[in-house]
PDB file of C-alpha atoms and ligand atoms in Angstrom:
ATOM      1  CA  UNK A   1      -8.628  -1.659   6.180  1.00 88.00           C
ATOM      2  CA  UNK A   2      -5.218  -1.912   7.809  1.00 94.00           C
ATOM      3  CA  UNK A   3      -4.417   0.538  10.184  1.00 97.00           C
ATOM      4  CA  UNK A   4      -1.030   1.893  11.676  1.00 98.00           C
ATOM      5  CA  UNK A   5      -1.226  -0.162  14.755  1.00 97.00           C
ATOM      6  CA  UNK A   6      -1.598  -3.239  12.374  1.00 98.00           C
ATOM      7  CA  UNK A   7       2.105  -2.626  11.746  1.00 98.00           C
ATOM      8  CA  UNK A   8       4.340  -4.608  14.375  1.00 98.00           C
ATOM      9  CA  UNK A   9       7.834  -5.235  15.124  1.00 98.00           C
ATOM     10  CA  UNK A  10       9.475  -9.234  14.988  1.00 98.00           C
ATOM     11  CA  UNK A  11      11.712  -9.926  16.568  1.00 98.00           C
ATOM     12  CA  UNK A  12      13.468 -12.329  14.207  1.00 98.00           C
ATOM     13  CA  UNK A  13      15.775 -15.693  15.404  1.00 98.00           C
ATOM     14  CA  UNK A  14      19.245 -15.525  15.672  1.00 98.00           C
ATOM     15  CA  UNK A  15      21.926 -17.853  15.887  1.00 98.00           C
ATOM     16  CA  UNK A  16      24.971 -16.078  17.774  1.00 97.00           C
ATOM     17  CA  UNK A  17      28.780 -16.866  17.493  1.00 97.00           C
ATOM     18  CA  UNK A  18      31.705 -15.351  18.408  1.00 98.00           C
ATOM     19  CA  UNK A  19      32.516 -15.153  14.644  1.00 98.00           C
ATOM     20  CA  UNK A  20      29.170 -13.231  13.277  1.00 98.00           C
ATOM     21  CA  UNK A  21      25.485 -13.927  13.728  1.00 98.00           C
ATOM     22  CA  UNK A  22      22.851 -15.626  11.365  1.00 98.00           C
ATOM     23  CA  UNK A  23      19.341 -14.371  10.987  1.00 98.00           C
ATOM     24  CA  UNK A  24      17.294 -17.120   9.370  1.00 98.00           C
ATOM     25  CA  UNK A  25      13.548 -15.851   8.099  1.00 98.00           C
ATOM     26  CA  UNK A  26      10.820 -18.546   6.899  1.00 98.00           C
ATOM     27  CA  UNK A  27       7.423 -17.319   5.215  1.00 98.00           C
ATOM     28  CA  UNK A  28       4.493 -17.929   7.445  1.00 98.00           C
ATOM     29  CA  UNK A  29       6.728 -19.067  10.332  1.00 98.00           C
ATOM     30  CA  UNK A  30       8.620 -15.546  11.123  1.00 98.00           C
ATOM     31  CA  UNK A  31       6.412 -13.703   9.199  1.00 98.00           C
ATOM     32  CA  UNK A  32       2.863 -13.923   8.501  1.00 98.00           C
ATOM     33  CA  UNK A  33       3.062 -14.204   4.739  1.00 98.00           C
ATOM     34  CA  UNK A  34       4.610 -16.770   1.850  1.00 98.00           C
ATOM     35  CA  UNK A  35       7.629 -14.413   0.528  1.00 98.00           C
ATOM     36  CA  UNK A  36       7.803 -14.419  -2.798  1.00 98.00           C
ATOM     37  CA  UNK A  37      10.187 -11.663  -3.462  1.00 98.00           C
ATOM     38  CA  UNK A  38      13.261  -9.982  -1.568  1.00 98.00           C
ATOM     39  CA  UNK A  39      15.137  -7.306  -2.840  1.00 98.00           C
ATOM     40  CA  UNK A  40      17.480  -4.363  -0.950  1.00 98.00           C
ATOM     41  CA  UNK A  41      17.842  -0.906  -0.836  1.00 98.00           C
ATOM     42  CA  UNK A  42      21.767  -0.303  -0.754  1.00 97.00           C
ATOM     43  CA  UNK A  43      23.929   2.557  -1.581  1.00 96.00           C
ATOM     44  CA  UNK A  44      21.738   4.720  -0.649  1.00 95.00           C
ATOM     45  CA  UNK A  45      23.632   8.357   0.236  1.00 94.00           C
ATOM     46  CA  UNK A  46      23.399   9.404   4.033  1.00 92.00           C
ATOM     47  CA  UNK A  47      20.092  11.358   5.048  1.00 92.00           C
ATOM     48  CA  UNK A  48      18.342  10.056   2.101  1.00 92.00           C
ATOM     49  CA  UNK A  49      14.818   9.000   2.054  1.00 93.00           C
ATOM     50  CA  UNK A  50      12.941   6.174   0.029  1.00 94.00           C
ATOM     51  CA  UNK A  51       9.624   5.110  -0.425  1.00 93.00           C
ATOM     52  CA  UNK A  52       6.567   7.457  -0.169  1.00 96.00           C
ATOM     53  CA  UNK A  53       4.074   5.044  -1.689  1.00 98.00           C
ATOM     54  CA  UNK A  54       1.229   2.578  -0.407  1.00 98.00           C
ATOM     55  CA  UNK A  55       0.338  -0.536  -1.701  1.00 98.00           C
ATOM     56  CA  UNK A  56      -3.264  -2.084  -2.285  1.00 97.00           C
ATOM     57  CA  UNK A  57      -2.592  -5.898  -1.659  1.00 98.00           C
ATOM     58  CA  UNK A  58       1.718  -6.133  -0.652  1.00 98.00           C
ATOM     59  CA  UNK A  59       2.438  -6.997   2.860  1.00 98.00           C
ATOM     60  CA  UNK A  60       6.667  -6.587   3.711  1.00 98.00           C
ATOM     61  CA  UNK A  61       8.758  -7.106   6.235  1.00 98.00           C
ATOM     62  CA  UNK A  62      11.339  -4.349   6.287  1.00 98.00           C
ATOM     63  CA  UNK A  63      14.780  -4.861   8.218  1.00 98.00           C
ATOM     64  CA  UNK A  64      17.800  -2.236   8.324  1.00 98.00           C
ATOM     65  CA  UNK A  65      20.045  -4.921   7.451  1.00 98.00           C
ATOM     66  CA  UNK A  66      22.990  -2.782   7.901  1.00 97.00           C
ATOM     67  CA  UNK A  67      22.775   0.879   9.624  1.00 97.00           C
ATOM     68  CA  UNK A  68      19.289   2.333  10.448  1.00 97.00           C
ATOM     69  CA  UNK A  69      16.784   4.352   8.844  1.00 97.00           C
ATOM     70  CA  UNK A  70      13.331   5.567  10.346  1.00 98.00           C
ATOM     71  CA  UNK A  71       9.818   4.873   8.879  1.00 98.00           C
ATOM     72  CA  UNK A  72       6.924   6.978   8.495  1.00 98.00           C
ATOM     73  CA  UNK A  73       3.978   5.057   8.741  1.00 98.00           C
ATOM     74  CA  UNK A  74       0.902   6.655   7.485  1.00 98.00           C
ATOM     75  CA  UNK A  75      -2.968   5.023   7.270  1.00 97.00           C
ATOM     76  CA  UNK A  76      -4.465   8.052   5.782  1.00 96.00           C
ATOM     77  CA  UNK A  77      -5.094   9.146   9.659  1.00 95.00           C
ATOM     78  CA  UNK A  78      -2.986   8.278  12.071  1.00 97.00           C
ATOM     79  CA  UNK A  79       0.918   8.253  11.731  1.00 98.00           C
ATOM     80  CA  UNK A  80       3.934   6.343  13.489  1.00 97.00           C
ATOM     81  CA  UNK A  81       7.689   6.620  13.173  1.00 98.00           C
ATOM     82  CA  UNK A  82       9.420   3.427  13.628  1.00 98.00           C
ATOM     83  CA  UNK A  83      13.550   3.484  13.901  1.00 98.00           C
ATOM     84  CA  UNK A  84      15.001   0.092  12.738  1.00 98.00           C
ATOM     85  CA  UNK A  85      18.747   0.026  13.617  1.00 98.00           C
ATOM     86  CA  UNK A  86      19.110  -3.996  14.274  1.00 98.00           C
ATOM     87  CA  UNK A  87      19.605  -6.764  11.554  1.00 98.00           C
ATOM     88  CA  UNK A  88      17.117  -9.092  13.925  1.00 98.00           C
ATOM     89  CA  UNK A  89      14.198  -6.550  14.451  1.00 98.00           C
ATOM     90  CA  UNK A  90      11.551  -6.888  11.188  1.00 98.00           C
ATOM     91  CA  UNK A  91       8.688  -4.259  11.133  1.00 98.00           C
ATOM     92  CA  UNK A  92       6.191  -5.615   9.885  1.00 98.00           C
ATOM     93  CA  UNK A  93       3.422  -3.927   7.582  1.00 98.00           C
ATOM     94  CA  UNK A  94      -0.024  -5.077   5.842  1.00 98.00           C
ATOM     95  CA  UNK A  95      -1.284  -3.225   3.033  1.00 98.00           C
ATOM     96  CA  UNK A  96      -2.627  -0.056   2.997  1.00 98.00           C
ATOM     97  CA  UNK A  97      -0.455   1.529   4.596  1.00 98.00           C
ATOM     98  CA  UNK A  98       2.046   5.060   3.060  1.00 98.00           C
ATOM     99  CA  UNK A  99       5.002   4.385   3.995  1.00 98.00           C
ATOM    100  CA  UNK A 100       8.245   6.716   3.538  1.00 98.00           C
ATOM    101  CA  UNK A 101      12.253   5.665   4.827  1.00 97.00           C
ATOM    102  CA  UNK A 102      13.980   8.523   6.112  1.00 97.00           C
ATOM    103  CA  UNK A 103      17.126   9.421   7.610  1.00 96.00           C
ATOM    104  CA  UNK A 104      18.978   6.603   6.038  1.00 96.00           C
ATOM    105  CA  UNK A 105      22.511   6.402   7.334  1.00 96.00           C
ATOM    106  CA  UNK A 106      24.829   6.130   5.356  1.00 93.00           C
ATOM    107  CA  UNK A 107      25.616   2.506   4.529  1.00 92.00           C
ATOM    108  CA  UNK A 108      22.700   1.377   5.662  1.00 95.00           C
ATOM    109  CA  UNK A 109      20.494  -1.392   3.927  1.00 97.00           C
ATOM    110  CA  UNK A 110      17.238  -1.879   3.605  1.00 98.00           C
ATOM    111  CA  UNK A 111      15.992  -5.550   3.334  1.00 98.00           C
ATOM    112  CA  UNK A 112      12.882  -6.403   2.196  1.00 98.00           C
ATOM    113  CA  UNK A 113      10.881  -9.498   2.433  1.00 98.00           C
ATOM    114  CA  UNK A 114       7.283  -9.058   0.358  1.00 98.00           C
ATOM    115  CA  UNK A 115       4.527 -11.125  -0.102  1.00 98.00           C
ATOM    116  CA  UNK A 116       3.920 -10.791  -3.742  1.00 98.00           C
ATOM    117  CA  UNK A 117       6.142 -10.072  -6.773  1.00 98.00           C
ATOM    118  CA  UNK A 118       6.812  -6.248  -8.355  1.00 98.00           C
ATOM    119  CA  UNK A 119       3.713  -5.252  -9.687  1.00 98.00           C
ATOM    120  CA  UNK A 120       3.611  -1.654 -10.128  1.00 98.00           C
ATOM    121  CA  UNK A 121      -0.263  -1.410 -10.769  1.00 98.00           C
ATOM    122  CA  UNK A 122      -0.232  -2.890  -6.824  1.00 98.00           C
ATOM    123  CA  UNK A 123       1.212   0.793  -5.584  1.00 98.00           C
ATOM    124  CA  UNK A 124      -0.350   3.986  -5.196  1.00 98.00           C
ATOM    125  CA  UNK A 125       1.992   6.583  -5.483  1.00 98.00           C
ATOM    126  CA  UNK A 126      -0.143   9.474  -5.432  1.00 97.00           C
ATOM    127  CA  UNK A 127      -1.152  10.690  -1.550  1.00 97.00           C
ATOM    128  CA  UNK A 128      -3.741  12.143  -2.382  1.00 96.00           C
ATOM    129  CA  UNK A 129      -5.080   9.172  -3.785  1.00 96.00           C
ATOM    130  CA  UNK A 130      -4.420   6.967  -0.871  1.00 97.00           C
ATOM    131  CA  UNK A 131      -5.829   9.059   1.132  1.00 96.00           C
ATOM    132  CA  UNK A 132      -9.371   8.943  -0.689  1.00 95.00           C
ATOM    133  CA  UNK A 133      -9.072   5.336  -0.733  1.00 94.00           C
ATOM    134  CA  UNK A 134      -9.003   4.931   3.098  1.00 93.00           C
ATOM    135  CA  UNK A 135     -12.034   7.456   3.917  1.00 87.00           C
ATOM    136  CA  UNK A 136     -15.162   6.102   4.730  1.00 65.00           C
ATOM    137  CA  UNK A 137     -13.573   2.930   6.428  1.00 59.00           C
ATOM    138  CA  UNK A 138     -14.309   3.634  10.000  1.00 46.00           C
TER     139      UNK A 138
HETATM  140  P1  TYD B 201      10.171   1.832  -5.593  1.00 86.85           P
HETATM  141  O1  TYD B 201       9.366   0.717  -5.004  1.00 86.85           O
HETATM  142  O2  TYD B 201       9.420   3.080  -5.949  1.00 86.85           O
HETATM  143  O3  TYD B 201      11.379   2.203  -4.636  1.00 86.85           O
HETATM  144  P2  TYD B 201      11.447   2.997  -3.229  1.00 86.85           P
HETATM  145  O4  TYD B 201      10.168   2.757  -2.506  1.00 86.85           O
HETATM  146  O5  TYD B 201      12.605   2.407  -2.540  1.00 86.85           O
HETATM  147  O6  TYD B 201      11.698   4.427  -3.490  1.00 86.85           O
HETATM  148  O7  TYD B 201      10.949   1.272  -6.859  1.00 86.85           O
HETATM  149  C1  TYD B 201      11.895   2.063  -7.551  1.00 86.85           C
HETATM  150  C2  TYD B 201      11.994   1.536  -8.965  1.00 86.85           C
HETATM  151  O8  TYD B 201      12.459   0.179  -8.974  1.00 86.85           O
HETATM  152  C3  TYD B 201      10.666   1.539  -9.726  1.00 86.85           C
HETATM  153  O9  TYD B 201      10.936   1.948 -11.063  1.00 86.85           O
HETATM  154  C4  TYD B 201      10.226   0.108  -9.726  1.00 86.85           C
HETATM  155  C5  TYD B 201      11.522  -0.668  -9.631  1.00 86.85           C
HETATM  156  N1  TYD B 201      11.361  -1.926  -8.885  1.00 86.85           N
HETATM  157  C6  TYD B 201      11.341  -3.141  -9.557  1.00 86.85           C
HETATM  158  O10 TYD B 201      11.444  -3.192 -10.799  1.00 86.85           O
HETATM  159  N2  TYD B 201      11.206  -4.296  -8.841  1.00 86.85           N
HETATM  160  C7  TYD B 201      11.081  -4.290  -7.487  1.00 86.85           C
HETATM  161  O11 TYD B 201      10.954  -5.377  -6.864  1.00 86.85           O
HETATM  162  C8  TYD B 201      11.078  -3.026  -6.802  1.00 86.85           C
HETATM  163  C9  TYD B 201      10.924  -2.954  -5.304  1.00 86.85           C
HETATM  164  C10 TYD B 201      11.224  -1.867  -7.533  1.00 86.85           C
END
């Protein structure tokens, strides 16, 4: 069972120029999964917050895009906060683990590169639920 310290931050390549920067991502090079979806979390009102959900098989790689956000990493015991505010810094999470996005400023985008495609019998989005799915583990 995946654990909060499971969760890591990439640092992800990029190509610099005086006229903008590239950040090029490659499934099981940059991160440690095929992608097979990416979608984006955009116009999302200042202060908001996303997410609050777990997944039984996805692994992502999250990236504030644009802006920053924080987020609350949960494993049903311990918790981290994690505050993504660069385009080239990817956090990193396995499965397993409730996640929420807070403090989104406003502008800010969310990227996200998953391992598997929308599936919506993959989340839990009870916490209570996830929660009795991760005792007895250790
Ligand atoms: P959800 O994952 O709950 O969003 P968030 O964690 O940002 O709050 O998804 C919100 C809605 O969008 C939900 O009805 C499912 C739908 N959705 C898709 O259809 N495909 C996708 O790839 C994603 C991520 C969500």
């Amino acid at each position: 069972m995946s654990t909060v310290y499971d969760c890591s931050i990439i640092q992800l390549p990029r190509i610099q120029s005086t006229s903008g920067n590239i950040t090029p991502i490659y499934g099981n090079v940059n991160v440690p999964f095929e992608i097979a979806r990416v979608y984006y979390l955009y116009d999302v009102p200042g202060g908001e917050t996303r997410g609050g959900h777990a997944h039984k098989n996805l692994q992502q790689l999250i990236v504030a895009a644009s802006g920053s956000f924080d987020v609350l990493l949960d494993d049903g015991i311990n918790k981290k906060v994690v505050h993504l505010n660069r385009p080239y810094m990817g956090l990193y999470m396995p499965n397993m683990i409730w996640r929420e996005l807070l403090n989104f400023s406003s502008g800010g985008i969310c990227l996200v590169l998953a391992s598997r495609v929308y599936d919506e019998s993959d989340y839990y989005r009870e916490y209570e639920e996830f929660k009795l799915q991760t005792q007895g583990r250790l």
